[in-house]
Short mmCIF file of C-alpha atoms in Angstrom, two decimals:
data_model
loop_
_atom_site.label_atom_id
_atom_site.label_comp_id
_atom_site.label_asym_id
_atom_site.label_seq_id
_atom_site.Cartn_x
_atom_site.Cartn_y
_atom_site.Cartn_z
CA UNK I 1256 104.27 67.72 68.96
CA UNK I 1257 102.61 71.14 69.24
CA UNK I 1258 103.67 73.69 71.86
CA UNK I 1259 100.44 73.32 73.81
CA UNK I 1260 100.66 69.52 73.83
CA UNK I 1261 104.18 69.73 75.19
CA UNK I 1262 103.50 72.36 77.85
CA UNK I 1263 99.88 71.68 78.85
CA UNK I 1264 101.18 69.82 81.91
CA UNK I 1265 102.41 73.17 83.28
CA UNK I 1266 98.89 74.61 83.31
CA UNK I 1267 95.80 73.95 85.39
CA UNK I 1268 92.44 73.54 83.68
CA UNK I 1269 91.42 77.21 83.80
CA UNK I 1270 94.87 78.44 82.73
CA UNK I 1271 94.83 76.07 79.76
CA UNK I 1272 91.39 77.35 78.74
CA UNK I 1273 92.68 80.94 78.77
CA UNK I 1274 95.75 80.01 76.72
CA UNK I 1275 93.98 78.08 73.93
CA UNK I 1276 90.93 80.35 73.48
CA UNK I 1277 92.72 82.60 71.01
CA UNK I 1278 89.87 84.05 68.95
CA UNK I 1279 87.54 86.85 70.04
CA UNK I 1280 87.49 88.92 73.23
CA UNK I 1281 88.63 87.19 76.42
CA UNK I 1282 88.50 88.47 80.00
CA UNK I 1283 90.81 86.58 82.36
CA UNK I 1284 90.03 87.37 85.99
CA UNK I 1285 93.29 86.43 87.65
CA UNK I 1286 93.22 86.37 91.44
CA UNK I 1287 96.39 87.09 93.40
CA UNK I 1288 99.09 84.45 92.90
CA UNK I 1289 97.08 82.54 90.28
CA UNK I 1290 99.72 82.45 87.53
CA UNK I 1291 98.56 85.21 85.19
CA UNK I 1292 102.04 85.87 83.76
CA UNK I 1293 102.31 82.21 82.83
CA UNK I 1294 98.97 82.43 81.03
CA UNK I 1295 100.04 85.51 79.06
CA UNK I 1296 103.43 84.13 78.03
CA UNK I 1297 102.12 80.65 77.16
CA UNK I 1298 99.33 82.26 75.15
CA UNK I 1299 101.88 84.23 73.11
CA UNK I 1300 104.01 81.11 72.58
CA UNK I 1301 100.92 79.12 71.57
CA UNK I 1302 99.93 81.76 69.00
CA UNK I 1303 103.43 81.83 67.50
CA UNK I 1304 104.24 78.14 67.60
CA UNK I 1305 100.88 76.47 66.96
CA UNK I 1306 99.02 79.12 64.95
CA UNK I 1307 102.09 80.51 63.10
CA UNK I 1308 101.23 84.10 64.06
CA UNK I 1309 104.17 86.43 63.26
CA UNK I 1310 105.80 88.03 66.30
CA UNK I 1311 105.08 91.47 64.84
CA UNK I 1312 101.33 90.72 64.80
CA UNK I 1313 101.13 90.40 68.60
CA UNK I 1314 100.85 93.47 70.83
CA UNK I 1315 101.28 92.73 74.56
CA UNK I 1316 101.25 95.62 77.01
CA UNK I 1317 101.75 95.93 80.74
CA UNK I 1318 102.43 98.72 83.23
CA UNK I 1319 106.05 98.53 84.33
CA UNK I 1320 109.35 98.00 82.55
CA UNK I 1321 110.13 95.20 84.99
CA UNK I 1322 106.91 93.32 84.12
CA UNK I 1323 107.55 93.85 80.40
CA UNK I 1324 111.12 92.51 80.74
CA UNK I 1325 109.88 89.47 82.65
CA UNK I 1326 107.31 88.75 79.94
CA UNK I 1327 109.95 89.17 77.22
CA UNK I 1328 112.36 86.81 79.01
CA UNK I 1329 109.75 84.12 79.56
CA UNK I 1330 108.59 84.20 75.93
CA UNK I 1331 112.23 84.07 74.76
CA UNK I 1332 112.82 80.95 76.85
CA UNK I 1333 109.62 79.26 75.66
CA UNK I 1334 110.27 79.96 71.97
CA UNK I 1335 114.09 79.99 72.07
CA UNK I 1336 114.15 83.39 70.37
CA UNK I 1337 117.36 85.18 69.48
CA UNK I 1338 115.89 88.65 69.06
CA UNK I 1339 113.36 90.47 71.27
CA UNK I 1340 109.67 90.50 70.45
CA UNK I 1341 108.98 93.93 68.97
CA UNK I 1342 105.71 94.67 70.73
CA UNK I 1343 105.94 93.33 74.29
CA UNK I 1344 106.24 96.57 76.19
CA UNK I 1345 104.61 99.12 78.47
CA UNK I 1346 101.82 101.37 77.19
CA UNK I 1347 104.13 104.38 77.35
CA UNK I 1348 107.04 102.68 75.57
CA UNK I 1349 104.73 101.69 72.71
CA UNK I 1350 103.54 105.29 72.52
CA UNK I 1351 107.09 106.66 72.51
CA UNK I 1352 108.11 104.27 69.74
CA UNK I 1353 105.16 105.25 67.55
CA UNK I 1354 105.74 108.97 68.14
CA UNK I 1355 109.46 108.70 67.27
CA UNK I 1356 108.45 107.15 63.96
CA UNK I 1357 105.29 109.06 63.03
CA UNK I 1358 105.25 112.12 65.28
CA UNK I 1359 105.99 114.48 62.37
CA UNK I 1360 102.34 114.04 61.40
CA UNK I 1361 101.35 115.98 64.53
CA UNK I 1362 104.27 118.44 64.42
CA UNK I 1363 106.54 116.44 66.71
CA UNK I 1364 110.10 115.77 65.58
CA UNK I 1365 111.71 112.36 66.02
CA UNK I 1366 114.26 113.75 68.49
CA UNK I 1367 111.69 115.09 70.96
CA UNK I 1368 112.64 115.20 74.65
CA UNK I 1369 110.64 113.46 77.36
CA UNK I 1370 110.42 115.78 80.37
CA UNK I 1371 110.58 114.30 83.85
CA UNK I 1372 108.43 115.46 86.78
CA UNK I 1373 110.85 118.21 87.78
CA UNK I 1374 111.05 119.63 84.26
CA UNK I 1375 107.26 119.52 83.91
CA UNK I 1376 106.73 121.38 87.18
CA UNK I 1377 109.32 123.96 86.20
CA UNK I 1378 107.48 124.48 82.91
CA UNK I 1379 104.14 124.91 84.72
CA UNK I 1380 105.67 127.45 87.12
CA UNK I 1381 107.18 129.39 84.21
CA UNK I 1382 103.84 129.45 82.39
CA UNK I 1383 102.09 130.65 85.55
CA UNK I 1384 104.59 133.49 85.91
CA UNK I 1385 104.01 134.51 82.29
CA UNK I 1386 100.25 134.47 82.87
CA UNK I 1387 100.70 136.36 86.15
CA UNK I 1388 98.98 133.68 88.20
CA UNK I 1389 99.82 133.87 91.91
CA UNK I 1390 101.43 130.56 92.91
CA UNK I 1391 100.54 131.24 96.55
CA UNK I 1392 96.85 131.33 95.65
CA UNK I 1393 96.98 128.51 93.10
CA UNK I 1394 99.40 125.67 93.73
CA UNK I 1395 101.58 124.79 90.70
CA UNK I 1396 101.53 121.14 91.82
CA UNK I 1397 97.73 121.11 91.98
CA UNK I 1398 97.45 122.68 88.52
CA UNK I 1399 100.02 120.25 87.15
CA UNK I 1400 97.95 117.42 88.66
CA UNK I 1401 94.75 118.76 87.08
CA UNK I 1402 96.41 118.88 83.65
CA UNK I 1403 97.50 115.27 84.16
CA UNK I 1404 93.93 114.25 85.03
CA UNK I 1405 92.64 115.81 81.83
CA UNK I 1406 95.32 114.14 79.73
CA UNK I 1407 94.66 110.74 81.28
CA UNK I 1408 91.00 111.16 80.42
CA UNK I 1409 91.91 111.93 76.79
CA UNK I 1410 90.98 115.63 76.98
CA UNK I 1411 92.74 117.77 74.36
CA UNK I 1412 93.29 121.53 74.61
CA UNK I 1413 90.53 122.03 72.02
CA UNK I 1414 88.03 120.29 74.34
CA UNK I 1415 88.71 122.27 77.51
CA UNK I 1416 85.61 124.49 77.32
CA UNK I 1417 83.47 121.53 78.34
CA UNK I 1418 85.64 121.03 81.46
CA UNK I 1419 85.63 124.53 82.97
CA UNK I 1420 83.24 124.15 85.90
CA UNK I 1421 85.17 126.04 88.62
CA UNK I 1422 87.56 128.98 88.90
CA UNK I 1423 90.37 126.50 89.53
CA UNK I 1424 89.43 124.66 86.31
CA UNK I 1425 89.50 127.97 84.42
CA UNK I 1426 92.98 128.77 85.75
CA UNK I 1427 94.22 125.23 85.08
CA UNK I 1428 92.79 125.26 81.54
CA UNK I 1429 94.60 128.51 80.73
CA UNK I 1430 97.84 127.07 82.07
CA UNK I 1431 97.26 123.82 80.10
CA UNK I 1432 96.87 125.78 76.84
CA UNK I 1433 100.04 127.82 77.40
CA UNK I 1434 101.93 124.76 78.72
CA UNK I 1435 101.15 122.80 75.54
CA UNK I 1436 102.31 125.70 73.36
CA UNK I 1437 105.61 125.90 75.29
CA UNK I 1438 106.10 122.13 75.10
CA UNK I 1439 105.56 122.16 71.34
CA UNK I 1440 108.07 125.01 70.99
CA UNK I 1441 110.59 123.03 73.02
CA UNK I 1442 109.80 119.86 71.03
CA UNK I 1443 109.16 118.08 74.31
CA UNK I 1444 106.48 115.80 75.75
CA UNK I 1445 105.59 114.73 79.26
CA UNK I 1446 104.82 111.18 80.36
CA UNK I 1447 101.07 111.56 79.80
CA UNK I 1448 101.69 112.93 76.29
CA UNK I 1449 103.20 109.61 75.24
CA UNK I 1450 99.66 108.23 75.30
CA UNK I 1451 97.63 111.34 74.51
CA UNK I 1452 99.65 112.23 71.42
CA UNK I 1453 99.62 108.60 70.27
CA UNK I 1454 95.85 108.64 70.63
CA UNK I 1455 95.74 111.84 68.58
CA UNK I 1456 98.04 110.28 65.99
CA UNK I 1457 95.68 107.34 65.53
CA UNK I 1458 92.52 109.45 65.52
CA UNK I 1459 93.79 111.91 62.92
CA UNK I 1460 95.48 109.43 60.55
CA UNK I 1461 93.14 106.79 59.21
CA UNK I 1462 95.86 105.15 57.11
CA UNK I 1463 98.04 104.69 60.19
CA UNK I 1464 95.14 103.43 62.28
CA UNK I 1465 94.20 100.89 59.62
CA UNK I 1466 97.80 99.78 59.15
CA UNK I 1467 98.20 98.91 62.82
CA UNK I 1468 94.75 97.36 63.03
CA UNK I 1469 95.84 95.00 60.27
CA UNK I 1470 99.26 94.39 61.83
CA UNK I 1471 98.20 93.79 65.46
CA UNK I 1472 95.96 90.78 64.99
CA UNK I 1473 96.21 89.77 68.64
CA UNK I 1474 96.27 92.19 71.58
CA UNK I 1475 97.04 91.19 75.18
CA UNK I 1476 96.79 93.57 78.14
CA UNK I 1477 98.14 92.80 81.61
CA UNK I 1478 96.85 94.44 84.84
CA UNK I 1479 93.75 95.65 83.02
CA UNK I 1480 92.21 96.90 86.28
CA UNK I 1481 94.86 99.66 86.27
CA UNK I 1482 94.05 101.05 82.81
CA UNK I 1483 92.72 104.60 82.62
CA UNK I 1484 90.21 106.16 80.27
CA UNK I 1485 92.84 107.24 77.75
CA UNK I 1486 94.48 103.81 77.55
CA UNK I 1487 91.06 102.26 76.96
CA UNK I 1488 90.30 104.76 74.18
CA UNK I 1489 93.68 104.05 72.59
CA UNK I 1490 92.99 100.32 72.60
CA UNK I 1491 89.69 100.84 70.80
CA UNK I 1492 91.51 102.85 68.10
CA UNK I 1493 93.84 99.95 67.22
CA UNK I 1494 91.45 97.04 67.79
CA UNK I 1495 90.34 95.48 64.49
CA UNK I 1496 87.01 93.89 63.59
CA UNK I 1497 88.13 90.42 64.76
CA UNK I 1498 88.44 91.73 68.34
CA UNK I 1499 91.11 89.24 69.31
CA UNK I 1500 91.82 91.01 72.58
CA UNK I 1501 92.75 89.26 75.82
CA UNK I 1502 92.72 91.36 78.99
CA UNK I 1503 94.03 89.98 82.25
CA UNK I 1504 93.43 91.57 85.63
CA UNK I 1505 91.75 91.50 89.00
CA UNK I 1506 89.19 94.11 90.02
CA UNK I 1507 89.92 93.22 93.67
CA UNK I 1508 93.47 94.52 93.19
CA UNK I 1509 92.49 97.88 91.70
CA UNK I 1510 94.21 100.45 93.94
CA UNK I 1511 95.23 103.18 91.49
CA UNK I 1512 92.03 105.19 91.18
CA UNK I 1513 93.93 108.17 92.61
CA UNK I 1514 96.14 108.24 89.50
CA UNK I 1515 93.35 107.80 86.98
CA UNK I 1516 92.78 104.04 86.82
CA UNK I 1517 89.17 103.37 85.85
CA UNK I 1518 87.85 100.15 87.37
CA UNK I 1519 84.83 100.28 85.04
CA UNK I 1520 87.17 99.15 82.24
CA UNK I 1521 87.43 95.67 83.76
CA UNK I 1522 84.01 95.57 85.43
CA UNK I 1523 82.17 96.32 82.18
CA UNK I 1524 84.46 94.55 79.70
CA UNK I 1525 82.19 91.51 79.25
CA UNK I 1526 79.20 93.84 78.79
CA UNK I 1527 80.88 96.05 76.19
CA UNK I 1528 82.11 93.01 74.25
CA UNK I 1529 78.94 90.94 74.04
CA UNK I 1530 80.65 87.79 72.72
CA UNK I 1531 83.31 87.90 75.44
CA UNK I 1532 84.50 84.72 77.15
CA UNK I 1533 85.27 85.03 80.87
CA UNK I 1534 87.82 82.73 82.50
CA UNK I 1535 88.46 82.89 86.26
CA UNK I 1536 91.87 81.89 87.61
CA UNK I 1537 91.01 81.02 91.21
CA UNK I 1538 93.72 78.56 92.22
CA UNK I 1539 96.31 80.44 94.27
CA UNK I 1540 99.90 79.17 94.34
CA UNK I 1541 101.26 81.69 96.83
CA UNK I 1542 99.28 81.61 100.07
CA UNK I 1543 97.78 79.21 102.60
CA UNK I 1544 94.02 78.66 102.79
CA UNK I 1545 93.88 80.57 106.09
CA UNK I 1546 95.21 83.69 104.38
CA UNK I 1547 92.87 83.28 101.41
CA UNK I 1548 89.78 82.78 103.59
CA UNK I 1549 90.59 85.88 105.64
CA UNK I 1550 91.12 87.97 102.50
CA UNK I 1551 87.94 86.65 100.89
CA UNK I 1552 85.86 87.41 103.99
CA UNK I 1553 86.79 91.08 103.53
CA UNK I 1554 86.97 91.42 99.74
CA UNK I 1555 83.62 89.68 99.22
CA UNK I 1556 81.94 92.69 100.87
CA UNK I 1557 82.97 94.95 97.96
CA UNK I 1558 79.85 96.09 96.15
CA UNK I 1559 81.28 96.30 92.61
CA UNK I 1560 83.34 93.26 91.65
CA UNK I 1561 83.41 90.07 89.61
CA UNK I 1562 82.70 87.27 92.08
CA UNK I 1563 85.50 84.76 92.54
CA UNK I 1564 86.81 82.62 95.38
CA UNK I 1565 90.50 81.83 95.59
CA UNK I 1566 91.56 78.39 96.81
CA UNK I 1567 94.85 76.58 97.31
CA UNK I 1568 96.20 73.09 97.79
CA UNK I 1569 98.84 74.35 100.24
CA UNK I 1570 96.79 73.53 103.35
CA UNK I 1571 95.63 75.73 106.23
CA UNK I 1572 99.02 76.98 107.44
CA UNK I 1573 99.48 79.07 110.57
CA UNK I 1574 96.63 80.98 112.13
CA UNK I 1575 96.56 84.75 111.63
CA UNK I 1576 97.56 86.88 114.61
CA UNK I 1577 95.78 90.19 114.93
CA UNK I 1578 97.13 93.04 117.07
CA UNK I 1579 95.07 96.16 117.85
CA UNK I 1580 97.51 98.97 118.73
CA UNK I 1581 96.81 102.52 119.87
CA UNK I 1582 99.20 104.43 117.59
CA UNK I 1583 102.35 104.20 115.45
CA UNK I 1584 104.62 104.08 118.53
CA UNK I 1585 102.62 101.18 119.88
CA UNK I 1586 102.95 99.47 116.50
CA UNK I 1587 106.73 99.87 116.27
CA UNK I 1588 107.12 98.81 119.94
CA UNK I 1589 105.06 95.67 119.30
CA UNK I 1590 106.99 94.75 116.15
CA UNK I 1591 110.40 95.21 117.77
CA UNK I 1592 109.35 93.20 120.83
CA UNK I 1593 108.39 90.35 118.45
CA UNK I 1594 111.80 90.64 116.80
CA UNK I 1595 113.47 90.41 120.23
CA UNK I 1596 111.53 87.23 121.01
CA UNK I 1597 112.66 85.67 117.74
CA UNK I 1598 116.31 86.58 118.32
CA UNK I 1599 116.18 85.16 121.87
CA UNK I 1600 114.76 81.97 120.35
CA UNK I 1601 117.84 81.67 118.14
CA UNK I 1602 116.65 83.29 114.91
CA UNK I 1603 119.34 85.39 113.18
CA UNK I 1604 118.51 89.08 112.75
CA UNK I 1605 119.50 88.72 109.10
CA UNK I 1606 116.49 86.43 108.60
CA UNK I 1607 113.98 89.05 109.79
CA UNK I 1608 112.38 91.72 107.59
CA UNK I 1609 109.94 94.52 108.38
CA UNK I 1610 107.68 95.54 105.47
CA UNK I 1611 105.83 98.85 105.28
CA UNK I 1612 103.80 100.72 102.64
CA UNK I 1613 105.71 104.03 102.46
CA UNK I 1614 109.25 105.16 103.29
CA UNK I 1615 107.87 107.73 105.72
CA UNK I 1616 106.63 104.90 107.95
CA UNK I 1617 110.14 103.53 108.59
CA UNK I 1618 111.20 106.14 111.15
CA UNK I 1619 109.22 104.72 114.08
CA UNK I 1620 110.69 101.26 113.55
CA UNK I 1621 114.21 102.69 113.19
CA UNK I 1622 113.92 104.69 116.42
CA UNK I 1623 112.52 101.70 118.32
CA UNK I 1624 115.32 99.44 117.01
CA UNK I 1625 117.95 102.00 118.06
CA UNK I 1626 116.36 102.35 121.50
#
């Protein structure tokens, strides 16, 4: 019995379609809670088990180490592997691995250091001092951020003249040039360099580019709505003529524009790849229909999106309660009063959690709880 025959029962109709359509470009629009990780891992297992694709010929990339580990673990369980799959990883880990092995081609030794945020900022400040740039007039953090924007757009030092439109850009470009020279002297890279230098490596070495195009016969990308311009360019460098690329994501969950994510990558994917198949995962396994209808009533107003409508077999569930509060103190007071009602009704405090978006928002709740 083939893998897909054995495990098809675990997949709904749309998930199964995404798993078995292995050839050519595929866009999987995976709504929240629709089982996208299952699709990715079953697709990998199907390629290996049923199509006898070598593990080394599959490149699967996601955005966090945690997501990559989860994908690795699930594939291991499905295929009963003893050793890890070599190319299930984050974008940056793939870049680091390639640079350790081939970085000498762009004057980067195998033992290069990867500078953290603090070390990068310290380097920027040092460069600014050497260039006699007043850090009270021009913020080192802002310049560091501008350099990061350029790198995430795939802009090399040699291309900066086309990006000097303001005095701040001029200052930032001069710092970028000196910063890169210092980093090369120190044999160090920053986080953005792991992709930018890998992109350079592929662009400048046709033999290397061709070797990996031949090796990576199947490419899978998770959270495609979060990819930036540089990651997209890098993908095009290693994509071969068969274009067996599967991207999974949800344009409605694109929230990282502030750090360079380019939503056009997912919005235009089926236009760029003319023979692309689009599969929509719309069955939600996480929420009640009341939650999904409320979310859809808001999200459907977005002007630029792939249309989809999530549904669930979970039933309606509880109605949504909506509280309009005047300020953060009113919010924390309301939340704690709800907690008091639950405790009086016999609910243990250990069963109650308060979720918030940023650590800075916790103080109001803490003060209200103490009071």
